[in-house]
């Protein structure tokens, strides 16, 4: 399948999507728990000492978490809850994606201009450019914490986030997905939780979007 130097976004013909993009100039960045793959952001967590990390106990019916559960809820979920994802393709010719993401071929595909991520509407609130990165497809969907350690023996949050946001199971490899990830705080619809607790957010967050980012629309 031919790939282009530009990026494409498959969209539904839903009236909310149409009015959002072309009338209200808004586009959705999907939070992790709104993605369509139930396995996404739920990798196996691997430790060097794996014999007891999954063991947990209960105290008066209150779960005392295992190391694995603690890492999943307090580390992994805390690293992904505050970001949204714009999923992009490298071709407008995928029959499967027209079916899945464009409402059974009744929707449309946006083609973005080269360098669109540098437009002010795509930058973070602090003016930083959010890079577009290619998703890596793996058979073993896991995070080995020891592999992420730096020379000081610690894990940078940016390194962990890349492991979580840019890896998927190989069953999705035909989509050849690329992603632009940005903080949900850039959306006026987002209100951060009052406490830094583990949670799963399934709301819809819209971001300002300029038609200047679009070079073509395909039906």
mmCIF file of C-alpha atoms in Angstrom:
data_model
loop_
_atom_site.group_PDB
_atom_site.id
_atom_site.type_symbol
_atom_site.label_atom_id
_atom_site.label_comp_id
_atom_site.label_asym_id
_atom_site.label_seq_id
_atom_site.Cartn_x
_atom_site.Cartn_y
_atom_site.Cartn_z
ATOM 1 C CA UNK A 1 0.000 0.000 0.000
ATOM 2 C CA UNK A 2 1.391 3.395 -1.025
ATOM 3 C CA UNK A 3 2.450 5.700 1.789
ATOM 4 C CA UNK A 4 2.532 9.478 1.593
ATOM 5 C CA UNK A 5 4.776 12.088 3.164
ATOM 6 C CA UNK A 6 1.675 13.607 4.763
ATOM 7 C CA UNK A 7 -0.666 12.240 7.445
ATOM 8 C CA UNK A 8 -4.336 11.281 7.213
ATOM 9 C CA UNK A 9 -7.218 11.098 9.672
ATOM 10 C CA UNK A 10 -10.197 8.811 9.037
ATOM 11 C CA UNK A 11 -13.419 10.419 10.286
ATOM 12 C CA UNK A 12 -17.059 9.449 10.689
ATOM 13 C CA UNK A 13 -19.893 11.293 8.952
ATOM 14 C CA UNK A 14 -21.554 11.738 12.341
ATOM 15 C CA UNK A 15 -23.122 15.197 12.541
ATOM 16 C CA UNK A 16 -21.238 15.943 15.769
ATOM 17 C CA UNK A 17 -17.916 15.224 14.034
ATOM 18 C CA UNK A 18 -18.846 17.250 10.958
ATOM 19 C CA UNK A 19 -20.028 20.308 12.863
ATOM 20 C CA UNK A 20 -17.154 19.991 15.314
ATOM 21 C CA UNK A 21 -14.453 20.109 12.622
ATOM 22 C CA UNK A 22 -15.975 22.351 9.954
ATOM 23 C CA UNK A 23 -18.228 24.664 11.969
ATOM 24 C CA UNK A 24 -16.811 24.829 15.482
ATOM 25 C CA UNK A 25 -13.198 24.161 14.421
ATOM 26 C CA UNK A 26 -12.631 21.498 17.070
ATOM 27 C CA UNK A 27 -11.013 18.073 16.853
ATOM 28 C CA UNK A 28 -10.908 15.245 19.338
ATOM 29 C CA UNK A 29 -7.765 13.987 21.002
ATOM 30 C CA UNK A 30 -8.774 10.660 22.511
ATOM 31 C CA UNK A 31 -7.731 9.861 26.052
ATOM 32 C CA UNK A 32 -6.163 6.402 26.618
ATOM 33 C CA UNK A 33 -9.289 4.733 27.977
ATOM 34 C CA UNK A 34 -11.319 5.911 24.986
ATOM 35 C CA UNK A 35 -9.278 3.937 22.449
ATOM 36 C CA UNK A 36 -10.946 1.030 20.666
ATOM 37 C CA UNK A 37 -8.378 -1.628 21.607
ATOM 38 C CA UNK A 38 -9.270 -3.076 25.043
ATOM 39 C CA UNK A 39 -5.668 -4.229 25.530
ATOM 40 C CA UNK A 40 -4.197 -0.806 24.914
ATOM 41 C CA UNK A 41 -2.449 0.777 27.897
ATOM 42 C CA UNK A 42 -2.835 -2.509 29.732
ATOM 43 C CA UNK A 43 0.508 -4.233 29.100
ATOM 44 C CA UNK A 44 2.028 -7.012 31.135
ATOM 45 C CA UNK A 45 4.445 -5.520 33.652
ATOM 46 C CA UNK A 46 7.694 -7.423 33.955
ATOM 47 C CA UNK A 47 10.063 -7.351 36.905
ATOM 48 C CA UNK A 48 13.474 -8.857 37.455
ATOM 49 C CA UNK A 49 12.167 -10.775 40.449
ATOM 50 C CA UNK A 50 8.869 -12.139 39.183
ATOM 51 C CA UNK A 51 8.081 -14.821 41.754
ATOM 52 C CA UNK A 52 5.979 -12.811 44.193
ATOM 53 C CA UNK A 53 5.073 -9.528 42.508
ATOM 54 C CA UNK A 54 1.519 -10.694 41.708
ATOM 55 C CA UNK A 55 0.700 -11.855 45.243
ATOM 56 C CA UNK A 56 -1.745 -9.689 47.183
ATOM 57 C CA UNK A 57 -3.564 -9.957 50.503
ATOM 58 C CA UNK A 58 -6.772 -8.701 52.025
ATOM 59 C CA UNK A 59 -7.147 -6.973 55.361
ATOM 60 C CA UNK A 60 -10.772 -6.857 56.500
ATOM 61 C CA UNK A 61 -11.796 -7.140 52.831
ATOM 62 C CA UNK A 62 -9.489 -4.265 51.851
ATOM 63 C CA UNK A 63 -7.023 -5.297 49.153
ATOM 64 C CA UNK A 64 -3.369 -4.773 49.989
ATOM 65 C CA UNK A 65 -2.020 -4.495 46.447
ATOM 66 C CA UNK A 66 0.666 -6.608 44.904
ATOM 67 C CA UNK A 67 3.733 -4.896 43.461
ATOM 68 C CA UNK A 68 2.279 -5.414 39.980
ATOM 69 C CA UNK A 69 -1.088 -3.898 40.886
ATOM 70 C CA UNK A 70 0.547 -0.981 42.679
ATOM 71 C CA UNK A 71 2.757 -0.219 39.652
ATOM 72 C CA UNK A 72 -0.188 -0.495 37.282
ATOM 73 C CA UNK A 73 -2.501 1.850 39.166
ATOM 74 C CA UNK A 74 -0.062 4.274 40.731
ATOM 75 C CA UNK A 75 2.603 4.467 38.037
ATOM 76 C CA UNK A 76 1.192 3.461 34.659
ATOM 77 C CA UNK A 77 -2.296 4.913 34.979
ATOM 78 C CA UNK A 78 -0.952 8.099 36.516
ATOM 79 C CA UNK A 79 1.298 8.571 33.483
ATOM 80 C CA UNK A 80 -1.408 8.222 30.826
ATOM 81 C CA UNK A 81 -4.512 9.860 32.266
ATOM 82 C CA UNK A 82 -3.484 13.408 31.472
ATOM 83 C CA UNK A 83 -2.882 13.022 27.718
ATOM 84 C CA UNK A 84 -4.930 12.802 24.527
ATOM 85 C CA UNK A 85 -4.081 11.076 21.253
ATOM 86 C CA UNK A 86 -4.609 12.080 17.624
ATOM 87 C CA UNK A 87 -4.357 8.854 15.617
ATOM 88 C CA UNK A 88 -3.015 9.286 12.106
ATOM 89 C CA UNK A 89 -2.495 7.099 9.048
ATOM 90 C CA UNK A 90 0.016 7.294 6.199
ATOM 91 C CA UNK A 91 -2.430 6.385 3.431
ATOM 92 C CA UNK A 92 -6.029 7.247 2.507
ATOM 93 C CA UNK A 93 -6.494 3.920 0.719
ATOM 94 C CA UNK A 94 -7.015 1.459 3.590
ATOM 95 C CA UNK A 95 -10.257 -0.434 2.954
ATOM 96 C CA UNK A 96 -10.323 -1.682 6.560
ATOM 97 C CA UNK A 97 -9.870 1.777 8.062
ATOM 98 C CA UNK A 98 -12.529 3.235 5.785
ATOM 99 C CA UNK A 99 -14.820 0.581 7.206
ATOM 100 C CA UNK A 100 -13.858 0.869 10.884
ATOM 101 C CA UNK A 101 -13.207 4.572 11.347
ATOM 102 C CA UNK A 102 -15.204 6.252 8.565
ATOM 103 C CA UNK A 103 -18.574 4.707 9.424
ATOM 104 C CA UNK A 104 -18.579 1.953 6.842
ATOM 105 C CA UNK A 105 -17.071 4.078 4.043
ATOM 106 C CA UNK A 106 -19.702 6.824 4.501
ATOM 107 C CA UNK A 107 -17.322 9.229 6.249
ATOM 108 C CA UNK A 108 -14.281 11.100 5.002
ATOM 109 C CA UNK A 109 -10.508 11.373 5.345
ATOM 110 C CA UNK A 110 -8.621 14.540 6.255
ATOM 111 C CA UNK A 111 -5.185 15.014 4.765
ATOM 112 C CA UNK A 112 -3.004 17.256 6.900
ATOM 113 C CA UNK A 113 -0.468 19.643 5.446
ATOM 114 C CA UNK A 114 3.180 18.820 5.914
ATOM 115 C CA UNK A 115 4.388 20.313 9.175
ATOM 116 C CA UNK A 116 0.844 20.831 10.500
ATOM 117 C CA UNK A 117 2.042 19.875 13.994
ATOM 118 C CA UNK A 118 3.847 23.243 14.063
ATOM 119 C CA UNK A 119 0.594 25.194 13.714
ATOM 120 C CA UNK A 120 -0.308 27.082 16.922
ATOM 121 C CA UNK A 121 -3.493 25.040 17.403
ATOM 122 C CA UNK A 122 -1.434 21.847 17.613
ATOM 123 C CA UNK A 123 1.146 23.126 20.058
ATOM 124 C CA UNK A 124 0.909 22.639 23.790
ATOM 125 C CA UNK A 125 -0.234 25.514 25.958
ATOM 126 C CA UNK A 126 3.399 26.319 26.752
ATOM 127 C CA UNK A 127 4.217 26.615 23.034
ATOM 128 C CA UNK A 128 6.032 23.287 22.684
ATOM 129 C CA UNK A 129 5.638 21.291 19.475
ATOM 130 C CA UNK A 130 4.159 17.846 20.078
ATOM 131 C CA UNK A 131 6.056 15.455 17.794
ATOM 132 C CA UNK A 132 4.379 12.828 15.635
ATOM 133 C CA UNK A 133 5.752 9.376 16.375
ATOM 134 C CA UNK A 134 5.268 6.009 14.725
ATOM 135 C CA UNK A 135 3.615 3.221 16.690
ATOM 136 C CA UNK A 136 5.710 0.102 17.230
ATOM 137 C CA UNK A 137 3.840 -3.192 16.911
ATOM 138 C CA UNK A 138 4.946 -6.032 19.161
ATOM 139 C CA UNK A 139 3.975 -9.656 19.764
ATOM 140 C CA UNK A 140 4.873 -9.432 23.442
ATOM 141 C CA UNK A 141 2.872 -6.478 24.721
ATOM 142 C CA UNK A 142 4.716 -5.841 27.946
ATOM 143 C CA UNK A 143 6.760 -3.275 29.841
ATOM 144 C CA UNK A 144 10.023 -4.518 31.321
ATOM 145 C CA UNK A 145 10.808 -1.913 33.951
ATOM 146 C CA UNK A 146 14.489 -2.868 34.152
ATOM 147 C CA UNK A 147 14.917 -2.078 30.447
ATOM 148 C CA UNK A 148 13.772 1.500 31.059
ATOM 149 C CA UNK A 149 16.351 2.354 33.720
ATOM 150 C CA UNK A 150 18.793 5.136 32.912
ATOM 151 C CA UNK A 151 22.412 5.354 34.077
ATOM 152 C CA UNK A 152 21.271 6.637 37.467
ATOM 153 C CA UNK A 153 19.019 3.619 38.013
ATOM 154 C CA UNK A 154 15.782 5.580 37.629
ATOM 155 C CA UNK A 155 13.023 5.707 35.019
ATOM 156 C CA UNK A 156 12.155 8.997 33.340
ATOM 157 C CA UNK A 157 8.424 9.635 32.997
ATOM 158 C CA UNK A 158 8.900 10.570 29.324
ATOM 159 C CA UNK A 159 10.536 7.173 28.635
ATOM 160 C CA UNK A 160 7.701 5.287 30.339
ATOM 161 C CA UNK A 161 5.076 7.301 28.466
ATOM 162 C CA UNK A 162 6.694 6.470 25.121
ATOM 163 C CA UNK A 163 6.501 2.777 26.034
ATOM 164 C CA UNK A 164 2.801 3.147 26.787
ATOM 165 C CA UNK A 165 1.665 5.506 24.028
ATOM 166 C CA UNK A 166 3.651 4.196 21.071
ATOM 167 C CA UNK A 167 3.365 0.417 21.371
ATOM 168 C CA UNK A 168 0.482 -1.813 20.335
ATOM 169 C CA UNK A 169 -0.095 -5.488 19.758
ATOM 170 C CA UNK A 170 0.911 -6.756 16.323
ATOM 171 C CA UNK A 171 -2.694 -7.590 15.396
ATOM 172 C CA UNK A 172 -3.062 -3.863 14.515
ATOM 173 C CA UNK A 173 0.119 -3.577 12.441
ATOM 174 C CA UNK A 174 -1.698 -3.170 9.109
ATOM 175 C CA UNK A 175 -2.888 0.245 10.269
ATOM 176 C CA UNK A 176 0.683 1.563 10.472
ATOM 177 C CA UNK A 177 -0.500 4.159 12.960
ATOM 178 C CA UNK A 178 1.310 7.374 13.865
ATOM 179 C CA UNK A 179 0.342 9.478 16.848
ATOM 180 C CA UNK A 180 0.440 13.035 18.057
ATOM 181 C CA UNK A 181 0.083 13.061 21.853
ATOM 182 C CA UNK A 182 -0.637 16.215 23.839
ATOM 183 C CA UNK A 183 -1.677 17.165 27.399
ATOM 184 C CA UNK A 184 -5.425 17.167 28.032
ATOM 185 C CA UNK A 185 -4.914 20.411 29.927
ATOM 186 C CA UNK A 186 -4.761 22.094 26.505
ATOM 187 C CA UNK A 187 -8.503 21.405 26.132
ATOM 188 C CA UNK A 188 -10.949 23.845 27.744
ATOM 189 C CA UNK A 189 -13.253 20.873 28.407
ATOM 190 C CA UNK A 190 -10.760 19.124 30.675
ATOM 191 C CA UNK A 191 -10.773 19.407 34.441
ATOM 192 C CA UNK A 192 -7.979 17.527 36.208
ATOM 193 C CA UNK A 193 -8.963 15.344 39.166
ATOM 194 C CA UNK A 194 -8.837 17.036 42.545
ATOM 195 C CA UNK A 195 -6.675 14.249 43.944
ATOM 196 C CA UNK A 196 -3.810 12.387 42.277
ATOM 197 C CA UNK A 197 -5.647 9.075 42.248
ATOM 198 C CA UNK A 198 -5.976 6.216 39.783
ATOM 199 C CA UNK A 199 -9.025 6.529 37.537
ATOM 200 C CA UNK A 200 -10.247 5.831 34.030
ATOM 201 C CA UNK A 201 -11.567 8.708 31.994
ATOM 202 C CA UNK A 202 -14.007 8.037 29.128
ATOM 203 C CA UNK A 203 -15.070 11.612 28.381
ATOM 204 C CA UNK A 204 -14.696 13.367 25.027
ATOM 205 C CA UNK A 205 -12.140 16.201 24.897
ATOM 206 C CA UNK A 206 -12.056 18.653 22.017
ATOM 207 C CA UNK A 207 -9.194 20.920 21.020
ATOM 208 C CA UNK A 208 -9.041 24.026 18.874
ATOM 209 C CA UNK A 209 -8.461 23.085 15.259
ATOM 210 C CA UNK A 210 -7.635 25.289 12.295
ATOM 211 C CA UNK A 211 -8.726 24.343 8.785
ATOM 212 C CA UNK A 212 -5.356 25.771 7.727
ATOM 213 C CA UNK A 213 -3.931 22.404 8.836
ATOM 214 C CA UNK A 214 -5.917 20.572 6.114
ATOM 215 C CA UNK A 215 -4.726 20.203 2.539
ATOM 216 C CA UNK A 216 -7.443 17.858 1.217
ATOM 217 C CA UNK A 217 -10.656 16.040 2.129
ATOM 218 C CA UNK A 218 -11.449 12.675 0.569
ATOM 219 C CA UNK A 219 -14.936 11.138 0.445
#
